[in-house]
């Protein structure tokens, strides 16, 4: 595997990008789950004054500063502009201050508060940008600043340079993918990664994304200088329109969940992000609220509008932080007992806050959409799978309750006709690291002779969906008529979040790492080549890398239906 490095390239007049590259997965957060590496993009504008934008986190501190010093005498550095401030970035900022104590920081007001909190022992020079102020660093680089706050990054600010028409977008429009390509020529190859990045990071606060898009829409931009992944030059219009469309889809959902949380060290926020991903992939909207930065009226409005609410808290000194206690009081006085509830949290040595919240809600008579999630210290891959599936279960419970209240409708003649399309019964299995999953599938079809390939339709709210992105591996186990009923019954039953699907099932490991069911008629080892969004499903196209007939006398089990509006 390639070592981490820093890629440097001019991108405009007096302007250079420094891309700190990690070729492997950077952290156990849901946004990195596709495991394609990432880049932390930083920018240097060398005009009459010199400005550095968004130095990376501590993972890259040493190699980044070494690359920067090769190109700049740090005693000449005037400004460090911070799109957002988090603890991960503090190590790099400290090291930068040691080398260049003269620098002035430029950030939003919440960013200044976070910066002083991260570096309490330093006498910091800070210019606060609230949206109207500009910073002239000479040679036409008259920088403008646009606050684009969200619950996850309440201090976020974008920077616009009219001289180069570059918009430095911080978290917006990024993707977690590492490569040699700096710009996004042939941008279609990045579409899936950009969509996944949006779904994980932006969908839970789509309303704020729409506000940000409105603020940025009048700027004449030729390049989005993103915080992660390829810079956006060739897909400017398409990606902007996609963000608008995806955000409108989220805000238009008629069923929503209020996701209320606070996070001391980032762990609870990571769990919240994974839960939100599970909720949104099931077709339910999320209103994520960071209670540390929200007004009580905002919390109340979100809870009143929602069909259910989820509260997440760290435990600090044996208690829930004050903003969570305030939010819990608002929930108990606002939310009717018909709303579905959920509780999660992270803790170090004890988890009293989680127990307190759960106890208060149970005493008030709320029904829970998933078992309370307690995570000690930093989350793992398995923890994130647990949280995502808990979010999906929560959303499905809301949709099921809504369906029960709606009058049952008879299948139309078209649906009856569509239901006569028969498909072979299969079990799709997949394993990635410590995470595994499986599902019963009948919407399977051979798609190509050369290379041998097939398509599988996967509902968006399926747990296995997160393992079936481009480059992912899975095994298609084709069931035999006669002995398929027991396997069908097993894989159709409801599983708890992150529950092992293969308990008491006879399996062996395929070459691609996915389980083979020993009682299957045949199996095919597959590699995902592409996928297409089709209404409430993803259509996954995969090439067949290997396979074997396990029972030469068997006949393929076929699924017969009477209606096209259910499986």
XYZ file of C-alpha atoms in Angstrom:
567
model
C 0.000 0.000 0.000
C 1.257 3.466 -0.892
C 2.453 5.647 2.004
C 0.658 8.856 2.863
C 1.969 11.836 0.929
C 1.202 15.419 -0.114
C 0.393 16.244 -3.738
C 1.022 19.877 -4.743
C -0.329 21.607 -7.866
C -1.055 25.201 -9.014
C -4.797 25.671 -9.588
C -5.100 29.408 -10.291
C -3.319 32.758 -10.206
C -1.084 32.820 -7.076
C -2.999 29.748 -5.850
C -1.815 26.216 -5.034
C -3.494 23.120 -3.649
C -1.762 20.798 -1.173
C -3.609 17.477 -1.087
C -2.650 15.323 1.890
C -3.426 11.810 0.689
C -4.353 8.666 2.586
C -4.751 5.666 0.306
C -6.506 3.635 2.990
C -9.568 4.278 5.125
C -8.817 7.198 7.442
C -11.235 6.731 10.348
C -14.093 4.573 11.594
C -16.847 6.929 10.582
C -19.726 6.037 8.282
C -18.600 8.550 5.639
C -15.365 6.579 5.092
C -17.063 3.175 4.832
C -16.442 2.743 1.092
C -12.744 2.484 2.075
C -11.365 4.279 -0.981
C -9.016 6.489 1.018
C -9.371 10.265 1.067
C -7.565 13.546 0.581
C -7.470 16.495 2.965
C -7.235 19.489 0.658
C -5.512 22.678 1.794
C -4.904 25.810 -0.278
C -2.224 28.486 -0.387
C -2.776 31.963 -1.872
C 0.488 33.921 -2.242
C -0.402 37.530 -3.045
C 0.897 40.684 -1.314
C -0.204 38.906 1.831
C -0.124 35.122 2.157
C -3.162 33.089 3.224
C -3.368 29.383 3.997
C -6.800 27.749 3.846
C -7.803 24.656 5.841
C -4.682 22.875 7.101
C -5.416 19.135 7.569
C -5.941 17.064 10.718
C -3.289 15.476 12.908
C -3.007 12.364 10.704
C -1.111 14.499 8.193
C 0.532 17.135 10.417
C 4.183 16.198 9.857
C 4.140 15.428 6.115
C 1.932 18.457 5.435
C 4.170 20.933 7.265
C 7.238 19.454 5.560
C 5.630 19.961 2.128
C 4.492 23.474 3.075
C 7.962 24.509 4.286
C 9.493 23.404 0.989
C 7.357 26.009 -0.756
C 7.036 28.802 1.778
C 9.054 30.548 4.446
C 6.485 30.180 7.228
C 7.618 33.419 8.889
C 5.976 35.157 5.892
C 2.587 33.517 6.438
C -0.038 36.133 7.351
C -3.398 34.357 7.617
C -4.784 30.885 8.267
C -8.412 30.640 7.128
C -10.436 27.873 8.801
C -13.609 26.599 7.135
C -14.380 24.827 10.406
C -12.539 24.024 13.618
C -12.448 20.592 15.215
C -10.180 18.858 17.759
C -8.585 16.759 15.008
C -7.218 19.908 13.349
C -5.819 21.353 16.607
C -2.541 19.372 16.460
C -1.660 20.824 13.052
C -2.608 24.337 14.153
C -0.422 24.036 17.269
C 2.556 22.871 15.212
C 1.948 25.676 12.716
C 1.850 28.257 15.513
C 5.180 27.000 16.857
C 6.738 27.640 13.450
C 4.810 30.813 12.615
C 3.621 32.567 15.816
C 2.786 35.733 13.829
C -0.208 34.246 12.005
C -3.737 35.601 12.303
C -6.645 33.165 12.120
C -9.738 33.928 10.062
C -12.942 32.064 10.901
C -16.584 32.419 11.945
C -17.600 33.432 15.467
C -18.448 29.836 16.516
C -15.123 28.850 14.931
C -13.284 31.395 17.101
C -14.944 29.944 20.220
C -13.933 26.411 19.182
C -10.392 27.538 18.357
C -9.865 29.194 21.738
C -11.299 26.108 23.432
C -8.922 23.836 21.476
C -5.883 26.037 22.261
C -6.652 27.520 25.696
C -3.012 28.252 26.541
C -2.300 30.323 23.417
C -2.791 34.049 22.876
C -4.487 33.852 19.492
C -4.959 36.599 16.935
C -8.352 36.018 15.330
C -10.424 37.917 12.767
C -14.076 36.911 12.998
C -16.050 36.852 9.737
C -19.811 37.108 10.085
C -20.643 37.371 6.375
C -20.298 41.041 5.490
C -16.554 41.498 6.078
C -13.873 40.893 3.431
C -10.117 40.353 3.516
C -7.933 42.047 0.895
C -4.595 40.239 0.517
C -3.592 42.171 -2.605
C -3.235 41.464 -6.353
C -7.019 41.376 -6.707
C -7.551 38.627 -4.119
C -10.309 40.403 -2.196
C -11.612 37.433 -0.229
C -15.275 37.143 0.714
C -16.698 34.899 3.438
C -20.056 33.121 3.432
C -21.262 31.419 6.657
C -22.818 28.025 5.844
C -23.531 26.567 9.310
C -25.088 23.154 9.914
C -25.712 21.035 13.025
C -22.546 18.991 12.403
C -20.399 22.055 11.607
C -22.049 25.070 13.253
C -18.922 27.129 12.557
C -18.613 26.334 8.844
C -17.699 29.162 6.501
C -16.929 29.167 2.760
C -14.347 31.508 1.207
C -14.674 33.079 -2.252
C -11.835 34.631 -4.251
C -13.183 36.868 -7.064
C -9.726 37.096 -8.660
C -9.611 33.382 -9.502
C -13.373 32.721 -9.192
C -12.553 29.844 -6.848
C -15.012 28.978 -4.083
C -13.402 27.166 -1.148
C -16.303 24.994 -0.054
C -14.912 23.214 3.040
C -17.248 20.204 3.583
C -19.626 20.902 0.683
C -19.301 19.053 -2.660
C -16.549 16.688 -1.455
C -15.943 12.947 -1.731
C -13.775 10.480 0.156
C -11.656 9.048 -2.615
C -7.897 9.117 -3.094
C -6.096 9.207 -6.428
C -3.655 11.105 -8.629
C -6.431 13.053 -10.353
C -6.689 16.565 -8.867
C -9.665 17.802 -10.918
C -12.828 15.901 -11.841
C -12.460 15.397 -15.582
C -14.573 12.364 -16.500
C -16.620 13.267 -13.419
C -19.186 10.486 -13.905
C -16.728 8.059 -12.284
C -16.987 10.089 -9.060
C -20.794 10.308 -9.035
C -21.360 7.333 -6.725
C -18.742 8.550 -4.231
C -20.162 12.076 -4.244
C -23.682 10.765 -3.695
C -22.538 8.543 -0.826
C -20.693 11.484 0.753
C -23.852 13.604 0.478
C -26.065 10.855 1.919
C -23.773 10.392 4.927
C -22.851 13.984 5.698
C -25.403 16.336 4.132
C -28.775 14.555 4.035
C -29.371 14.836 7.824
C -29.299 18.633 7.526
C -30.660 19.089 3.996
C -32.521 22.245 5.000
C -29.248 23.969 5.892
C -27.669 22.674 2.663
C -30.461 24.351 0.688
C -29.816 27.598 2.581
C -26.098 27.342 1.785
C -26.829 26.746 -1.910
C -29.025 29.845 -1.954
C -26.259 31.940 -0.372
C -23.665 30.712 -2.867
C -25.824 30.800 -5.997
C -25.022 34.367 -7.103
C -21.241 33.959 -7.039
C -19.540 33.546 -10.446
C -17.623 30.335 -9.751
C -15.350 28.370 -12.082
C -14.003 25.919 -9.491
C -15.154 24.380 -6.202
C -12.033 23.899 -4.063
C -13.369 21.109 -1.848
C -12.131 19.918 1.517
C -11.924 16.289 0.350
C -11.498 14.462 -2.943
C -11.262 15.835 -6.489
C -11.726 19.564 -7.057
C -14.949 20.305 -8.931
C -14.327 21.979 -12.296
C -16.083 19.866 -14.901
C -19.226 18.911 -12.945
C -19.922 22.346 -11.426
C -23.433 22.654 -12.819
C -24.352 18.984 -12.502
C -23.143 18.582 -8.914
C -24.760 21.825 -7.776
C -28.051 20.731 -9.331
C -27.677 17.269 -7.766
C -27.161 18.793 -4.287
C -30.299 20.867 -4.831
C -32.302 17.863 -6.014
C -31.096 15.540 -3.242
C -31.806 18.186 -0.595
C -35.302 18.824 -1.935
C -36.001 15.078 -1.840
C -35.027 15.049 1.840
C -36.965 18.143 2.902
C -40.043 16.975 0.980
C -40.313 13.690 2.935
C -43.720 13.529 4.616
C -42.315 11.477 7.515
C -39.404 12.904 9.507
C -37.299 12.048 12.543
C -35.894 14.639 14.944
C -32.330 13.572 15.757
C -31.158 15.497 18.836
C -27.615 15.137 20.111
C -24.594 16.714 21.745
C -21.031 15.465 21.432
C -18.108 16.082 23.784
C -15.292 14.431 21.792
C -16.972 13.699 18.451
C -17.940 10.090 19.207
C -21.649 10.756 19.800
C -21.752 12.857 16.613
C -20.227 9.903 14.715
C -22.973 7.617 16.040
C -25.628 10.216 15.149
C -24.295 10.367 11.606
C -24.534 6.566 11.202
C -28.086 6.480 12.616
C -29.121 9.322 10.314
C -27.706 7.418 7.347
C -29.864 4.423 8.265
C -32.983 6.572 8.590
C -32.549 8.432 5.302
C -31.734 5.321 3.263
C -35.139 3.950 4.345
C -36.888 6.953 2.774
C -37.582 8.948 5.934
C -36.328 12.504 6.417
C -34.020 13.527 9.267
C -33.828 16.867 11.053
C -30.476 16.620 12.835
C -29.998 19.150 15.634
C -26.817 19.724 17.598
C -28.350 20.808 20.901
C -25.241 22.770 21.923
C -25.963 25.301 19.168
C -29.759 25.176 18.845
C -32.439 27.441 20.252
C -35.195 25.737 22.291
C -37.759 26.900 19.715
C -35.852 25.056 16.956
C -35.823 21.842 18.982
C -39.525 22.184 19.799
C -40.507 22.800 16.161
C -38.520 19.766 14.952
C -40.044 17.482 17.592
C -43.598 18.699 16.920
C -43.200 18.103 13.177
C -41.605 14.658 13.548
C -43.170 11.222 13.661
C -40.434 10.142 16.061
C -37.369 11.429 17.855
C -33.939 10.050 18.754
C -31.753 11.525 21.515
C -27.998 10.980 21.747
C -25.755 12.028 24.618
C -22.268 11.605 26.017
C -21.824 11.120 29.765
C -19.817 13.882 31.431
C -19.082 13.507 35.130
C -21.914 11.025 35.489
C -24.473 13.358 33.890
C -25.938 14.374 30.550
C -24.625 17.770 29.371
C -26.927 20.714 30.045
C -28.050 21.147 26.388
C -29.292 17.527 26.371
C -31.108 17.970 29.679
C -32.809 21.040 28.186
C -33.713 19.118 25.000
C -35.104 16.212 27.045
C -37.315 18.640 28.962
C -38.623 20.072 25.678
C -39.299 16.565 24.319
C -41.191 15.474 27.446
C -43.385 18.587 27.352
C -43.868 18.633 23.554
C -43.871 15.116 22.078
C -47.090 13.140 22.286
C -46.701 9.579 23.556
C -47.672 8.281 20.092
C -44.269 9.347 18.763
C -41.606 6.639 18.514
C -38.456 7.222 20.589
C -34.820 6.152 20.434
C -31.776 6.695 22.676
C -28.052 6.324 22.014
C -24.805 7.570 23.442
C -21.088 7.135 23.914
C -19.224 7.065 27.200
C -15.819 6.456 28.707
C -16.206 4.791 32.105
C -19.922 4.963 32.787
C -23.071 5.692 30.850
C -25.424 7.271 33.352
C -26.688 9.899 30.887
C -27.957 7.225 28.489
C -29.752 5.377 31.291
C -31.256 8.628 32.593
C -32.710 9.592 29.205
C -34.026 6.092 28.521
C -35.626 5.905 31.981
C -37.377 9.275 31.647
C -38.789 8.357 28.232
C -39.958 4.917 29.365
C -41.630 6.443 32.415
C -43.436 8.844 30.084
C -44.827 5.923 28.068
C -42.955 6.266 24.787
C -42.516 3.253 22.495
C -38.918 2.630 21.384
C -37.918 2.090 17.751
C -34.714 0.236 18.636
C -32.907 -1.083 21.678
C -30.911 1.691 23.363
C -27.406 1.912 21.914
C -24.494 2.260 24.360
C -21.029 2.620 22.851
C -17.878 2.675 24.953
C -15.089 4.920 23.686
C -14.624 5.214 19.902
C -17.000 3.399 17.551
C -15.831 0.521 15.325
C -17.034 -0.756 11.946
C -19.415 -3.154 13.688
C -20.709 -0.322 15.898
C -21.421 1.810 12.850
C -23.256 -1.076 11.170
C -25.309 -1.475 14.364
C -26.192 2.239 14.369
C -27.049 2.376 10.664
C -29.326 -0.657 10.910
C -30.936 0.710 14.083
C -31.728 3.900 12.153
C -33.247 1.862 9.327
C -35.333 -0.196 11.782
C -36.551 3.037 13.371
C -37.608 4.453 9.990
C -39.321 1.214 8.978
C -41.279 1.224 12.246
C -42.542 4.727 11.442
C -43.506 3.739 7.896
C -45.223 0.591 9.119
C -47.258 2.565 11.663
C -48.272 5.010 8.951
C -49.249 2.160 6.628
C -51.433 0.590 9.333
C -53.299 3.891 9.668
C -53.845 4.088 5.887
C -56.675 2.108 4.248
C -55.508 -1.064 2.470
C -55.692 -0.810 -1.309
C -56.279 -3.668 -3.702
C -53.543 -4.388 -6.230
C -54.258 -2.755 -9.591
C -54.480 -4.822 -12.773
C -51.047 -3.512 -13.764
C -49.570 -4.578 -10.412
C -51.194 -7.977 -10.762
C -49.656 -8.348 -14.208
C -46.202 -7.210 -13.038
C -46.456 -9.743 -10.206
C -46.441 -12.563 -12.743
C -42.770 -11.881 -13.508
C -41.038 -14.823 -11.860
C -37.510 -14.845 -10.504
C -35.105 -17.423 -9.140
C -34.786 -17.512 -5.356
C -31.317 -16.584 -4.154
C -29.510 -15.518 -1.001
C -27.026 -12.677 -1.496
C -24.195 -12.736 1.047
C -21.393 -10.222 1.600
C -18.590 -9.633 4.090
C -16.290 -6.624 4.422
C -13.833 -6.707 7.312
C -15.812 -7.522 10.459
C -19.132 -6.564 8.868
C -21.298 -9.185 7.141
C -24.854 -9.323 5.859
C -27.274 -11.319 3.722
C -30.657 -10.989 2.054
C -33.210 -13.074 0.189
C -33.407 -11.954 -3.456
C -35.603 -12.941 -6.376
C -35.115 -9.906 -8.615
C -31.995 -11.388 -10.162
C -31.216 -11.661 -13.859
C -28.296 -12.553 -16.116
C -27.284 -9.330 -17.869
C -24.216 -10.090 -20.037
C -22.481 -13.046 -21.720
C -19.027 -11.458 -21.991
C -18.013 -10.822 -19.348
C -20.510 -13.049 -17.534
C -22.587 -10.609 -15.520
C -25.866 -10.254 -13.655
C -28.100 -7.650 -12.040
C -29.619 -7.716 -8.569
C -32.271 -5.254 -7.404
C -31.558 -4.177 -3.807
C -34.073 -2.146 -1.816
C -32.539 1.057 -0.498
C -33.296 0.169 3.110
C -31.625 -3.250 3.009
C -28.754 -3.707 5.444
C -26.617 -5.345 2.741
C -26.961 -2.288 0.482
C -24.023 -0.585 2.194
C -21.751 -3.486 1.134
C -22.748 -3.396 -2.542
C -21.009 -0.341 -3.931
C -18.670 -0.321 -6.922
C -15.714 -2.603 -6.193
C -17.632 -4.510 -3.515
C -17.695 -8.318 -3.473
C -20.651 -10.614 -2.834
C -21.767 -14.192 -3.395
C -25.066 -15.103 -5.041
C -26.329 -18.381 -3.581
C -28.967 -19.902 -5.893
C -31.497 -22.003 -3.984
C -32.763 -25.433 -5.011
C -36.430 -26.379 -5.281
C -37.368 -28.623 -2.385
C -34.886 -27.530 0.276
C -35.259 -23.763 -0.160
C -38.053 -23.229 2.367
C -35.921 -23.487 5.496
C -33.331 -21.059 4.098
C -36.103 -18.695 2.975
C -37.682 -18.798 6.420
C -34.341 -18.092 8.109
C -33.364 -15.136 5.945
C -36.860 -13.638 5.877
C -37.097 -13.344 9.646
C -36.428 -9.918 11.198
C -32.866 -9.533 12.449
C -31.771 -7.193 15.195
C -29.321 -4.483 14.120
C -25.871 -6.031 13.373
C -27.159 -9.517 14.329
C -25.203 -12.384 12.749
C -27.299 -13.593 9.796
C -25.442 -16.919 9.588
C -26.018 -18.398 13.050
C -26.913 -22.118 12.690
C -26.446 -21.943 8.894
C -23.892 -24.272 7.247
C -21.442 -22.102 5.326
C -17.959 -22.007 3.863
C -15.919 -18.988 2.798
C -15.728 -18.026 -0.868
C -12.473 -16.790 -2.389
C -13.874 -13.233 -2.257
C -14.511 -13.531 1.498
C -18.310 -13.841 1.326
C -20.162 -16.830 2.830
C -21.259 -19.707 0.596
C -24.388 -21.544 1.764
C -23.568 -25.255 1.655
C -27.223 -26.141 1.016
C -27.460 -23.929 -2.089
C -27.918 -25.355 -5.592
C -25.036 -23.247 -6.924
C -23.097 -20.132 -6.075
C -21.524 -17.249 -8.012
C -18.780 -15.000 -6.670
C -19.450 -11.495 -7.954
C -17.770 -8.094 -8.104
C -19.902 -4.933 -8.303
C -19.137 -2.978 -11.489
C -21.816 -0.305 -11.271
C -25.199 0.508 -9.817
C -28.139 2.596 -10.940
C -30.758 4.321 -8.818
C -34.225 3.028 -9.741
C -37.003 4.468 -7.588
C -36.985 2.645 -4.241
C -34.240 0.200 -5.315
C -30.634 0.162 -6.487
C -30.016 -1.977 -9.565
C -26.574 -3.508 -9.026
C -24.642 -4.836 -12.026
C -21.870 -7.284 -11.144
C -19.460 -9.470 -13.066
C -19.101 -13.132 -12.145
C -15.539 -13.950 -11.076
C -16.043 -17.570 -9.988
C -18.778 -20.087 -9.326
C -19.735 -23.707 -8.879
C -22.717 -26.017 -9.189
C -23.101 -27.750 -5.800
C -26.027 -30.051 -6.696
C -26.091 -31.288 -10.314
C -29.494 -32.957 -9.859
C -31.274 -29.949 -8.368
C -33.704 -27.517 -9.987
C -33.696 -23.763 -9.338
C -36.344 -22.587 -6.875
C -38.631 -19.954 -8.386
C -40.577 -17.232 -6.580
C -44.190 -16.938 -7.736
C -46.067 -13.737 -6.825
C -49.585 -12.415 -7.291
C -48.844 -8.700 -7.107
C -46.094 -6.374 -8.290
C -46.367 -4.069 -5.250
C -44.619 -6.427 -2.818
C -42.015 -9.205 -2.890
